[in-house]
XYZ file of C-alpha atoms in Angstrom:
557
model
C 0.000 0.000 0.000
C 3.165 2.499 0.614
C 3.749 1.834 -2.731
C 1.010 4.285 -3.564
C 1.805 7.507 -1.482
C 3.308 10.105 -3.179
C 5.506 12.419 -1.544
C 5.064 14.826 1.588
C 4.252 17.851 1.075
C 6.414 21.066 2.307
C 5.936 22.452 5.896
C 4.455 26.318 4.279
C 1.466 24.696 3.921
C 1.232 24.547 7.540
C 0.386 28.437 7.037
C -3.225 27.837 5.922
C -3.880 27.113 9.864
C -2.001 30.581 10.984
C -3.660 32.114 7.994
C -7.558 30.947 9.116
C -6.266 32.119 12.957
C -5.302 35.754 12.116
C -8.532 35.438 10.165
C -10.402 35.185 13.493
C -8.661 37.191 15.471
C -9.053 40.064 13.170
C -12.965 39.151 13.324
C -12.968 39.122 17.037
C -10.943 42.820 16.864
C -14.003 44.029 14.612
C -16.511 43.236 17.160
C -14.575 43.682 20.483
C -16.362 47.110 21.429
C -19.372 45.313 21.647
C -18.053 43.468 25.590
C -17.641 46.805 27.063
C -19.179 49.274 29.132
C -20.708 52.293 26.963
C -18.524 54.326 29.194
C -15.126 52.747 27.886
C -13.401 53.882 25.970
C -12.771 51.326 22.532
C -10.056 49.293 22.655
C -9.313 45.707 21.045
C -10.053 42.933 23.712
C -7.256 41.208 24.384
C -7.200 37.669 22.258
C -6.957 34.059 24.023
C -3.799 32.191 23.936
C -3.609 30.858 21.100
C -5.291 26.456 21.187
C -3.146 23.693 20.544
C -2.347 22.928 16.879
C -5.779 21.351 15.492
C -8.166 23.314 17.551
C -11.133 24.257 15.698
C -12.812 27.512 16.514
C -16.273 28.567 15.172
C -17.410 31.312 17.064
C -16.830 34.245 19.851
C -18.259 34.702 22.699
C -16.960 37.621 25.543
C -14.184 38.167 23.506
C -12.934 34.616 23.434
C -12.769 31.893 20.747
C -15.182 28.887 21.212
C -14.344 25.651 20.048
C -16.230 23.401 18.326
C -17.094 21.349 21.372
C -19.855 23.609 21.908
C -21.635 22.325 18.926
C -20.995 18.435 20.060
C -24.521 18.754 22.372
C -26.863 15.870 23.070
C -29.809 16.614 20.151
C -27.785 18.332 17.781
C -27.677 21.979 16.391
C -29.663 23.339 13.524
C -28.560 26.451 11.858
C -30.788 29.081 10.510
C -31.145 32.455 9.744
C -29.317 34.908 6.620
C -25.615 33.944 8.190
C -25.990 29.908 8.467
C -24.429 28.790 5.459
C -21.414 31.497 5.564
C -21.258 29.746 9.271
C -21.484 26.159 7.933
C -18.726 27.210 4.772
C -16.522 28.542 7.744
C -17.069 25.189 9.924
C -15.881 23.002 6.790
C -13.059 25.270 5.825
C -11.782 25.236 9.329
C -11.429 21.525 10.150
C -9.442 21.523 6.286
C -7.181 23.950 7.701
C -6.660 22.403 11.422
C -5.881 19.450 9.844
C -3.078 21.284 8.003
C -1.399 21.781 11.263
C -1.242 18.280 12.223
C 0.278 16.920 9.099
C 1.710 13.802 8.740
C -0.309 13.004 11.852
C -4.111 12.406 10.871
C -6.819 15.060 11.891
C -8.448 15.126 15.057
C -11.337 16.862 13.737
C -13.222 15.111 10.912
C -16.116 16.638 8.486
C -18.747 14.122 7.410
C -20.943 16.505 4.551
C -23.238 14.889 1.563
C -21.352 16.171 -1.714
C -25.096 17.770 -2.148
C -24.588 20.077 0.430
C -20.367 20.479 -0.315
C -21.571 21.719 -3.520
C -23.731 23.991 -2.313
C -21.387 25.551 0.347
C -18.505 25.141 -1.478
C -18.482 25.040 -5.342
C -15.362 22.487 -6.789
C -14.010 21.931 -3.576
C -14.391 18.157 -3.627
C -12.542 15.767 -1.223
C -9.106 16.544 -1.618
C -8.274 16.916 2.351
C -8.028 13.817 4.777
C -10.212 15.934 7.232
C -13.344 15.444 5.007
C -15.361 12.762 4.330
C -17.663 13.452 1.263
C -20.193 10.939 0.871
C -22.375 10.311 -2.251
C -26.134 10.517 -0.166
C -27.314 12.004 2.708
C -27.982 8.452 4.394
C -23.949 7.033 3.608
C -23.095 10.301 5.881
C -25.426 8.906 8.677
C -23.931 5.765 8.432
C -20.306 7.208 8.836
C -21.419 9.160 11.801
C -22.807 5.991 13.101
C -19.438 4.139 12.519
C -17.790 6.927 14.244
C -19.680 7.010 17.444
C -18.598 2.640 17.720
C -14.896 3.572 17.136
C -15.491 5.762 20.423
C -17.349 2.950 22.079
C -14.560 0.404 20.860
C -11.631 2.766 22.319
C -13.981 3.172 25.561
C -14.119 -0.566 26.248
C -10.282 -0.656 25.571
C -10.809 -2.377 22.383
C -8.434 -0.862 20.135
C -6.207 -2.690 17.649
C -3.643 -0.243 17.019
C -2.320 3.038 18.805
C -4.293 6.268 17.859
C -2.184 9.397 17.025
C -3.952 11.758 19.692
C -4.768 8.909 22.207
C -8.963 8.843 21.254
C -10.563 9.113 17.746
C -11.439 12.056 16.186
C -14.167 14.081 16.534
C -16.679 13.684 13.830
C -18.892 16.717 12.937
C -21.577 15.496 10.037
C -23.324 18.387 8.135
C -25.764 17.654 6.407
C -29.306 19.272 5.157
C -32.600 19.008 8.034
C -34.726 19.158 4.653
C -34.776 15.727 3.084
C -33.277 13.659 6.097
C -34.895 10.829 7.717
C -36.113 12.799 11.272
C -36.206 9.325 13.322
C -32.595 8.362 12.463
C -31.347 11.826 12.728
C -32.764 12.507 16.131
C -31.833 9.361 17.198
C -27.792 10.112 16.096
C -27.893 14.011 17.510
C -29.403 11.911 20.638
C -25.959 10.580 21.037
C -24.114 13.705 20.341
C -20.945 14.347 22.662
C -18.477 16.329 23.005
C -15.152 14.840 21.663
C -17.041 12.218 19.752
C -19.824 13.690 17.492
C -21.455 16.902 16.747
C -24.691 16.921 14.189
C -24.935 20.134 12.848
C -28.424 20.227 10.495
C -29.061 23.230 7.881
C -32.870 24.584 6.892
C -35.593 22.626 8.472
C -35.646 19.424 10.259
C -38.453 18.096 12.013
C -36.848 16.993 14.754
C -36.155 18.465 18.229
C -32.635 19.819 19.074
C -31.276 23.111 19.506
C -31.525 25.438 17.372
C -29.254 28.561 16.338
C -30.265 31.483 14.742
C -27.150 33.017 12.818
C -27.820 37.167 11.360
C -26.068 38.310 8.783
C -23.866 39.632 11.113
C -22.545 36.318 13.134
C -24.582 37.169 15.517
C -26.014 34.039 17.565
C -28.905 33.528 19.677
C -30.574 30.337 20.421
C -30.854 27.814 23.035
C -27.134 26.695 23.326
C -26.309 27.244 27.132
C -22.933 27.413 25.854
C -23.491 30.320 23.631
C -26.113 32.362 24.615
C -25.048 35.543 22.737
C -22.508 34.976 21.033
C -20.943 35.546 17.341
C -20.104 32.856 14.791
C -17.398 32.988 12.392
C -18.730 33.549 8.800
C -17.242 33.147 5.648
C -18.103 34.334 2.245
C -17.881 32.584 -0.948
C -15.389 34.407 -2.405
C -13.294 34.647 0.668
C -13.890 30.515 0.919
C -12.240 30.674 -2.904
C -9.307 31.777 -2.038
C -8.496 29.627 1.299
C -9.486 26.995 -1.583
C -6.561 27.541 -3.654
C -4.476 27.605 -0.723
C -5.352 24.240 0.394
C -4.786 23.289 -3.200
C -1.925 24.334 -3.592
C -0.859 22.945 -0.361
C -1.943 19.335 -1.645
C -0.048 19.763 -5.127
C -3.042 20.937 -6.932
C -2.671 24.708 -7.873
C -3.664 25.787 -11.244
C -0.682 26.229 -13.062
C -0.956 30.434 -14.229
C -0.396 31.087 -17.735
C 3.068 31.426 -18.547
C 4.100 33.716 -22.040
C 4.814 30.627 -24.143
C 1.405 29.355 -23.243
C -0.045 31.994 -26.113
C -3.197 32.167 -27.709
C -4.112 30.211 -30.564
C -4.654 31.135 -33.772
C -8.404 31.335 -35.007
C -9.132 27.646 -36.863
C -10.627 27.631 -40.710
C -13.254 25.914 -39.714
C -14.796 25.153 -35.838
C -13.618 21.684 -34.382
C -16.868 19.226 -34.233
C -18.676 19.176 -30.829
C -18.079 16.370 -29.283
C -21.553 14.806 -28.215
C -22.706 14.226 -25.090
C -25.675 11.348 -23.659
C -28.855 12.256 -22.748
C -29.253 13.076 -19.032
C -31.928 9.714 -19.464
C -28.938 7.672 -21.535
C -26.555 8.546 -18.491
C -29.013 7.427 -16.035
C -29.086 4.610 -17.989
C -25.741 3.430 -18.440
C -24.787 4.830 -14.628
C -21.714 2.386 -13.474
C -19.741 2.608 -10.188
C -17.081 4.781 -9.768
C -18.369 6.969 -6.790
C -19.490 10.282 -6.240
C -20.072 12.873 -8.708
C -17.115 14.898 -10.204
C -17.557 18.154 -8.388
C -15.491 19.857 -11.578
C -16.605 20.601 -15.230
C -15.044 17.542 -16.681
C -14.194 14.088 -15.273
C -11.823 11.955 -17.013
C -12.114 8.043 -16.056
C -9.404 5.305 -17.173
C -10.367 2.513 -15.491
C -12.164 0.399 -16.949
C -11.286 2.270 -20.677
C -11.051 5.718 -21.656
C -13.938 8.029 -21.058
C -14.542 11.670 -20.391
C -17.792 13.345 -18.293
C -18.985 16.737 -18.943
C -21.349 17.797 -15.979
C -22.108 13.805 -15.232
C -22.749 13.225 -19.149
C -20.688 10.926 -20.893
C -19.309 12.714 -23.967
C -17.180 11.146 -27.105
C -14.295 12.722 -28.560
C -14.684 13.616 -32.194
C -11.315 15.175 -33.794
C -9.767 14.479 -36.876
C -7.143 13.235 -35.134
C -9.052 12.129 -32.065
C -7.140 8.241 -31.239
C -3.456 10.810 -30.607
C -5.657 13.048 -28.820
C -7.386 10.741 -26.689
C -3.482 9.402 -26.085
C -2.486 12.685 -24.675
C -5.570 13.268 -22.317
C -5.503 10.261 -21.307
C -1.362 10.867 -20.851
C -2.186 13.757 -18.577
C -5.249 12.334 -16.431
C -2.727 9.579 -15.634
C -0.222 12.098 -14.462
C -1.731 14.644 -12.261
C 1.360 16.629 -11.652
C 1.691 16.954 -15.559
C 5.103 15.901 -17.762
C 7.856 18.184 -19.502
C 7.482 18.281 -23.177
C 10.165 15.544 -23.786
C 8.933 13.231 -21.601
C 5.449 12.791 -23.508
C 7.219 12.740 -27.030
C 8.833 9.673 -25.491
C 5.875 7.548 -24.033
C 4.211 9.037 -27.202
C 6.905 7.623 -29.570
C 6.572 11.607 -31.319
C 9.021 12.200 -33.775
C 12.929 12.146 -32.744
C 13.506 15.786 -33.736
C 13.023 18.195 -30.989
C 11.647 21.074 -32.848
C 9.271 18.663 -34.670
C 8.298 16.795 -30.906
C 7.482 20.619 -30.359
C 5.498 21.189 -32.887
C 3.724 17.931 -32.549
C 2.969 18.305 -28.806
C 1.593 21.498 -29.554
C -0.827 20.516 -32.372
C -1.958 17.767 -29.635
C -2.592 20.529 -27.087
C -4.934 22.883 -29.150
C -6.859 19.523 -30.264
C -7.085 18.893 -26.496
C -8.223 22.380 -25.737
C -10.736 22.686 -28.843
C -12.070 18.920 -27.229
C -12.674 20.405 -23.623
C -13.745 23.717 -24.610
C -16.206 22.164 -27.455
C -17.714 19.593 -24.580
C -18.066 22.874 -21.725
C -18.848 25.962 -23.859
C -15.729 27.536 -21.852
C -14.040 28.995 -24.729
C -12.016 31.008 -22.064
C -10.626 28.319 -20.157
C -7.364 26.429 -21.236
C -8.186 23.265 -19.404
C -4.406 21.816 -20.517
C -1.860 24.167 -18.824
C 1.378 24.701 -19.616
C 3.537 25.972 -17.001
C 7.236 26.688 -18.214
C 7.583 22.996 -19.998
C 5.015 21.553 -17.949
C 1.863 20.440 -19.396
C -0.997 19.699 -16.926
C -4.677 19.291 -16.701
C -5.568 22.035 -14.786
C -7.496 20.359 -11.856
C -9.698 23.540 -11.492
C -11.576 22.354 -13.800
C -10.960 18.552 -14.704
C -10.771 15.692 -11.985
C -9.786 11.909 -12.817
C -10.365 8.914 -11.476
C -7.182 7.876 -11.199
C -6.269 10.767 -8.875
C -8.896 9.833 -6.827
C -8.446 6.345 -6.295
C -4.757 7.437 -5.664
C -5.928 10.163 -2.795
C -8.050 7.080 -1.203
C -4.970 5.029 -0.484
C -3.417 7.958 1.043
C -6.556 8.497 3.379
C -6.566 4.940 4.337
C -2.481 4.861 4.840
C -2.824 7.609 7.235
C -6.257 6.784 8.699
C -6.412 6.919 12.601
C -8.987 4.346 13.079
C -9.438 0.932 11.199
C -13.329 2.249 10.050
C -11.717 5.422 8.888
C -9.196 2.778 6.934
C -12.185 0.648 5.921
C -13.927 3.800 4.455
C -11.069 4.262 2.426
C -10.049 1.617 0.882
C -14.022 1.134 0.103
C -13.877 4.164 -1.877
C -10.557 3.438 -3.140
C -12.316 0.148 -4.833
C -15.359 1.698 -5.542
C -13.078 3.901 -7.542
C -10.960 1.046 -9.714
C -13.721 -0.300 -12.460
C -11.033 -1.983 -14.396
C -7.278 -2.015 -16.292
C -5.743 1.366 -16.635
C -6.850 2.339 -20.206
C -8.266 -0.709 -21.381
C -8.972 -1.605 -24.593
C -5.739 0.748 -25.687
C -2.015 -0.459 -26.297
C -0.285 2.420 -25.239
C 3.142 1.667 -24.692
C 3.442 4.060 -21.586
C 0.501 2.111 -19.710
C 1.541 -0.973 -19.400
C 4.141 -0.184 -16.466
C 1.192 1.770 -14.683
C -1.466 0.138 -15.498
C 0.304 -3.069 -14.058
C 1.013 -1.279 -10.701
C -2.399 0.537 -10.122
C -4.197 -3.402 -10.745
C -1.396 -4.484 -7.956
C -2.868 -1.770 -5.880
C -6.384 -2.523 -6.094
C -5.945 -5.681 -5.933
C -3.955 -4.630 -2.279
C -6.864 -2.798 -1.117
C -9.649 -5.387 -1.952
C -7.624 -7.924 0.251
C -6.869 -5.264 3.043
C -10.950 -4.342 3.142
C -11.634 -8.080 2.943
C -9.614 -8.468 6.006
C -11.247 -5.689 8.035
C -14.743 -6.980 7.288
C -13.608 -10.557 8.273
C -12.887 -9.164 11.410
C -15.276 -6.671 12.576
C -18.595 -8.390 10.845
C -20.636 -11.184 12.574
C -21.910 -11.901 8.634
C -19.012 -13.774 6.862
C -20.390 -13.087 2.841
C -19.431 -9.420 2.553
C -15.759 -10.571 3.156
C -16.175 -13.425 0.899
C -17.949 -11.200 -1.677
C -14.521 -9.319 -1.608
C -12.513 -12.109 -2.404
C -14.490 -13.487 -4.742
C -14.246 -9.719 -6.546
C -10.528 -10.260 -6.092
C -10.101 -12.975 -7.511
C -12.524 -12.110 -10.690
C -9.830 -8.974 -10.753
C -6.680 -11.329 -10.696
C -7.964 -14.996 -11.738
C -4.611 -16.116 -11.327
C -3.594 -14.673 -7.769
C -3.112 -17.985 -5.609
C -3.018 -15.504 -2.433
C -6.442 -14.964 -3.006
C -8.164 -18.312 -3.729
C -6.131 -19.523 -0.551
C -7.731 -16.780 1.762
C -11.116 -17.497 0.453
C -10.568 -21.596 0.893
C -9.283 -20.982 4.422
C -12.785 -18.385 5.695
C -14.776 -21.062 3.696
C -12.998 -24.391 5.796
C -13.414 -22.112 8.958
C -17.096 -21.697 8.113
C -17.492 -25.413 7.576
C -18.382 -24.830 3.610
C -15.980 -27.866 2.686
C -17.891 -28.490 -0.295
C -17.285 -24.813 -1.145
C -13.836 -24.969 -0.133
C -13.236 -28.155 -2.411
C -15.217 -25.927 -5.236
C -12.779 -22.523 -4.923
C -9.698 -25.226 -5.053
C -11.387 -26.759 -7.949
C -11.635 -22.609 -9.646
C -8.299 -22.407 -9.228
C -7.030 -25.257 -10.935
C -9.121 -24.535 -13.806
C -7.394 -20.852 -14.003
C -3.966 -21.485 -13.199
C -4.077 -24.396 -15.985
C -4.536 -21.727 -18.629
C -1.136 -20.628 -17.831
C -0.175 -23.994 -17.186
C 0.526 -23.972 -13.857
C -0.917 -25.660 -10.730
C -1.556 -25.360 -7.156
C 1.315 -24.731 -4.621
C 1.606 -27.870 -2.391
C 0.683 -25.219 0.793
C -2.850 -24.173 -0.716
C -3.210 -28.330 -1.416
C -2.354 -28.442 2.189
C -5.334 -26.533 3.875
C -7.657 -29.369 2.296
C -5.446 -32.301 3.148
C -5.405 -30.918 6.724
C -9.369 -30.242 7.110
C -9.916 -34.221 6.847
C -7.752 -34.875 9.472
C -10.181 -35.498 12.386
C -10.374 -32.571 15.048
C -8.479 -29.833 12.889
C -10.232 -27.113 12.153
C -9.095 -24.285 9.840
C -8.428 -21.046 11.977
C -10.144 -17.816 10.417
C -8.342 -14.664 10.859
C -11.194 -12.787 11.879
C -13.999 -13.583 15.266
C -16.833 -13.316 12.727
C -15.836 -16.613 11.108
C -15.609 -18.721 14.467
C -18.652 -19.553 15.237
């Protein structure tokens, strides 16, 4: 799984956190006159010491910062009123930038928001940060909250499997919209609201009880908190939530690479590229396959599984004149998120040997990119491929890929500080693989990659197998996994052995004999056969009184 990380990032982007305090402070200087006498004269009240490294502050009260324990109250907290989403937008971008002060360690503060309502507050953020959890529907963000609350209870009861970075799990604060929630599981979750182990903050209506927090347009707060009687909450604006935005993405590799001179404008064409053309909102419905949430940006590129490209959640085709050296390049690109110097594409290209003619090539490839992306969007202002000094680059402002996000995944789950934060990821991480790196396409370039990204889901479908094993009392997800593994590798001995030894622990010998049975079929193709140890788990099972240990408690019944 290391094999996937990619390199730490530099300590400046430990700023963003200093940058989102002076941000407050200078908030609580605004509104500091308001905690004195009339007869005083003004004068800035005198700011708190400054929290430990990952506090998260999101509001004032008396001059003071208040964390975001006061929001972690039995029934949850529903925001309304003119300032609640600038107060929600601040909540999210806060734990993003507390959790830029802990780096490497994980976050102790964790976001749990329905990409609905991420969208909403904040327009192409997506899930770039390890402090957010972005789930496809309102219900998977229950269910995360849920999981969080029993890695509390586990840690409570001592139950722990491996040492946690801050000594507890992290807080969990889910977000979500009162609106279109089911009000019987809701209540019941803000029920078990805590401090240190869940907050439930609801936007807009809810029909449930809990308290509720009316935010003005100036911060100002009144409601039934006890904690916060009349206080202010931080607020942030959209624009101001922009620009912490490119901060963070910068600080995780992803800044938009600014236009550099040699980047000029093209020339006007003869005659306008065709369109490409795009499904049917019904047609994508239609042909919906997984892959996870949404692309938050314009366009979504997807390799596994073959070479596709999404425009707004519509599946589009290319159609250039010279659209199977185009689709090369994209596809090039999307594979490399941190782009590729001119002479390093005209060799996985094979372009021609001359460098003034690779030039010239490369460039030709780029406007047919650009006249592709910009045909698909109707952005005729945006480049979409950047070129910064000899750097080209999707510019991930406005195109995401799958690839980068199954990559992201098993980061989260390498640095997750819980085994169900772990789980989550590598869930998403496989949700995310739908199949060989370009497939279909014989570029030379893949193979190596393609190779090491099946290696690596291959990794994480074992690794998630594993957890459920262990912390379900129904063995068939696990062996659902397996099975999916081994449709992924039909050849991988490693994982016809794990499913023969869960299925002899379960006392499916017939099964077991089956799987064994699967396997010699498969490896014959190759002409191959069994090694004598998977041979050996069978032999063993007859002999009277053995029994087949499972790694996991769910198996032993």
């Amino acid at each position: 799984m290391s094999r996937a990380l990619a390199a730490p990032l530099e300590d400046d982007d430990l700023l963003l956190g200093d940058a989102l305090h002076r941000s407050n402070q200078a908030h609580l200087a605004t509104r500091a006159a308001r905690h004195h006498n009339s007869e005083d004269l003004p004068r800035r009240t005198a700011p708190a010491e400054p929290g430990q490294p990952g506090t998260v502050t999101v509001a004032e009260h008396a001059g003071r910062e208040v964390r975001i324990d006061v929001l972690a109250v039995s029934g949850g907290v529903q925001l309304a009123g003119p300032g609640a989403e600038s107060a929600a937008r601040h909540l999210a971008m806060a734990i993003a930038g507390a959790a830029q002060r802990l780096r490497p360690a994980p976050p102790s503060v964790r976001l749990v928001v329905p990409q609905a309502t991420l969208n909403r507050l904040l327009p192409g953020a997506g899930e770039f940060t390890p402090a957010w959890r972005v789930t496809e529907t309102a219900a998977e963000a229950l269910e995360t909250a849920e999981h969080a609350l029993l890695e509390h209870a586990r840690h409570e009861q001592h139950l722990d499997t491996e040492p946690l970075a801050h000594g507890m799990p992290a807080l969990h604060v889910l977000l979500v919209d009162g609106a279109d929630q089911d009000p019987v599981r809701l209540q019941a979750l803000a029920a078990r609201a805590t401090p240190g182990q869940l907050a439930v903050v609801t936007l807009g209506p809810i029909r449930a009880s809990g308290h509720r927090l009316t935010v003005a347009a100036d911060g100002t707060a009144t409601g039934s908190l006890a904690a916060l009687p009349r206080g202010t909450m931080f607020l942030l604006a959209p624009e101001a939530a922009s620009e912490i935005l490119d901060t963070l993405h910068a600080a995780h590799g992803r800044q938009p690479a600014p236009p550099e001179s040699g980047d000029e404008p093209e020339e006007p064409e003869p005659a306008p590229a065709p369109t490409p053309s795009c499904e049917s909102p019904s047609t994508r419905t239609a042909n919906a396959e997984p892959g996870g949430a949404a692309p938050t940006r314009t366009v979504h590129i997807r390799l596994f599984g073959g070479f596709r490209i999404f425009v707004d959640g519509r599946e589009c085709t290319l159609a250039d004149t010279r659209k199977g050296e185009t689709r090369e390049f994209i596809a090039l690109l999307a594979a490399h998120r941190d782009g590729l110097r001119g002479e390093e594409i005209a060799e996985k290209m094979q372009l021609a040997d001359d460098p003034d003619e690779a030039k010239g090539e490369i460039e030709n490839l780029r406007r047919a990119a650009r006249r592709v992306f910009r045909g698909a969007t109707g952005k005729k202002e945006v480049a979409f491929v950047a070129l910064r000094g000899q750097v080209h680059r999707l510019d991930p402002q406005y195109i995401s890929t799958d690839v980068a996000a199954f990559t992201d995944a098993l980061k989260q789950a390498t640095s997750a500080d819980s085994p169900y934060a772990r789980a989550e990821a590598l869930q998403h991480a496989t949700d995310v693989y739908a199949g060989p790196l370009c497939d279909g396409a014989d570029y030379l370039w893949a193979h190596g990659l393609r190779t090491a990204l099946h290696r690596r889901a291959l990794d994480a479908l074992m690794l998630l197998a594993e957890h459920t094993a262990q912390h379900s009392a129904d063995p068939e997800p696990a062996l659902a996994l397996l099975n999916r593994a081994a449709d992924l590798d039909p050849e991988n001995e490693r994982v016809y052995r794990r499913i023969i030894q869960l299925q002899l622990a379960l006392g499916r010998d017939d099964a077991a004999h089956r799987t064994l049975g699967l396997l010699t079929e498969r490896l014959a193709g190759i002409d191959a056969e069994p090694e004598p140890a998977t041979l050996a788990l069978l032999h063993e099972s007859r002999q009277p009184g053995h029994r087949v240990p499972g790694r996991g408690q769910a198996v032993r019944r």
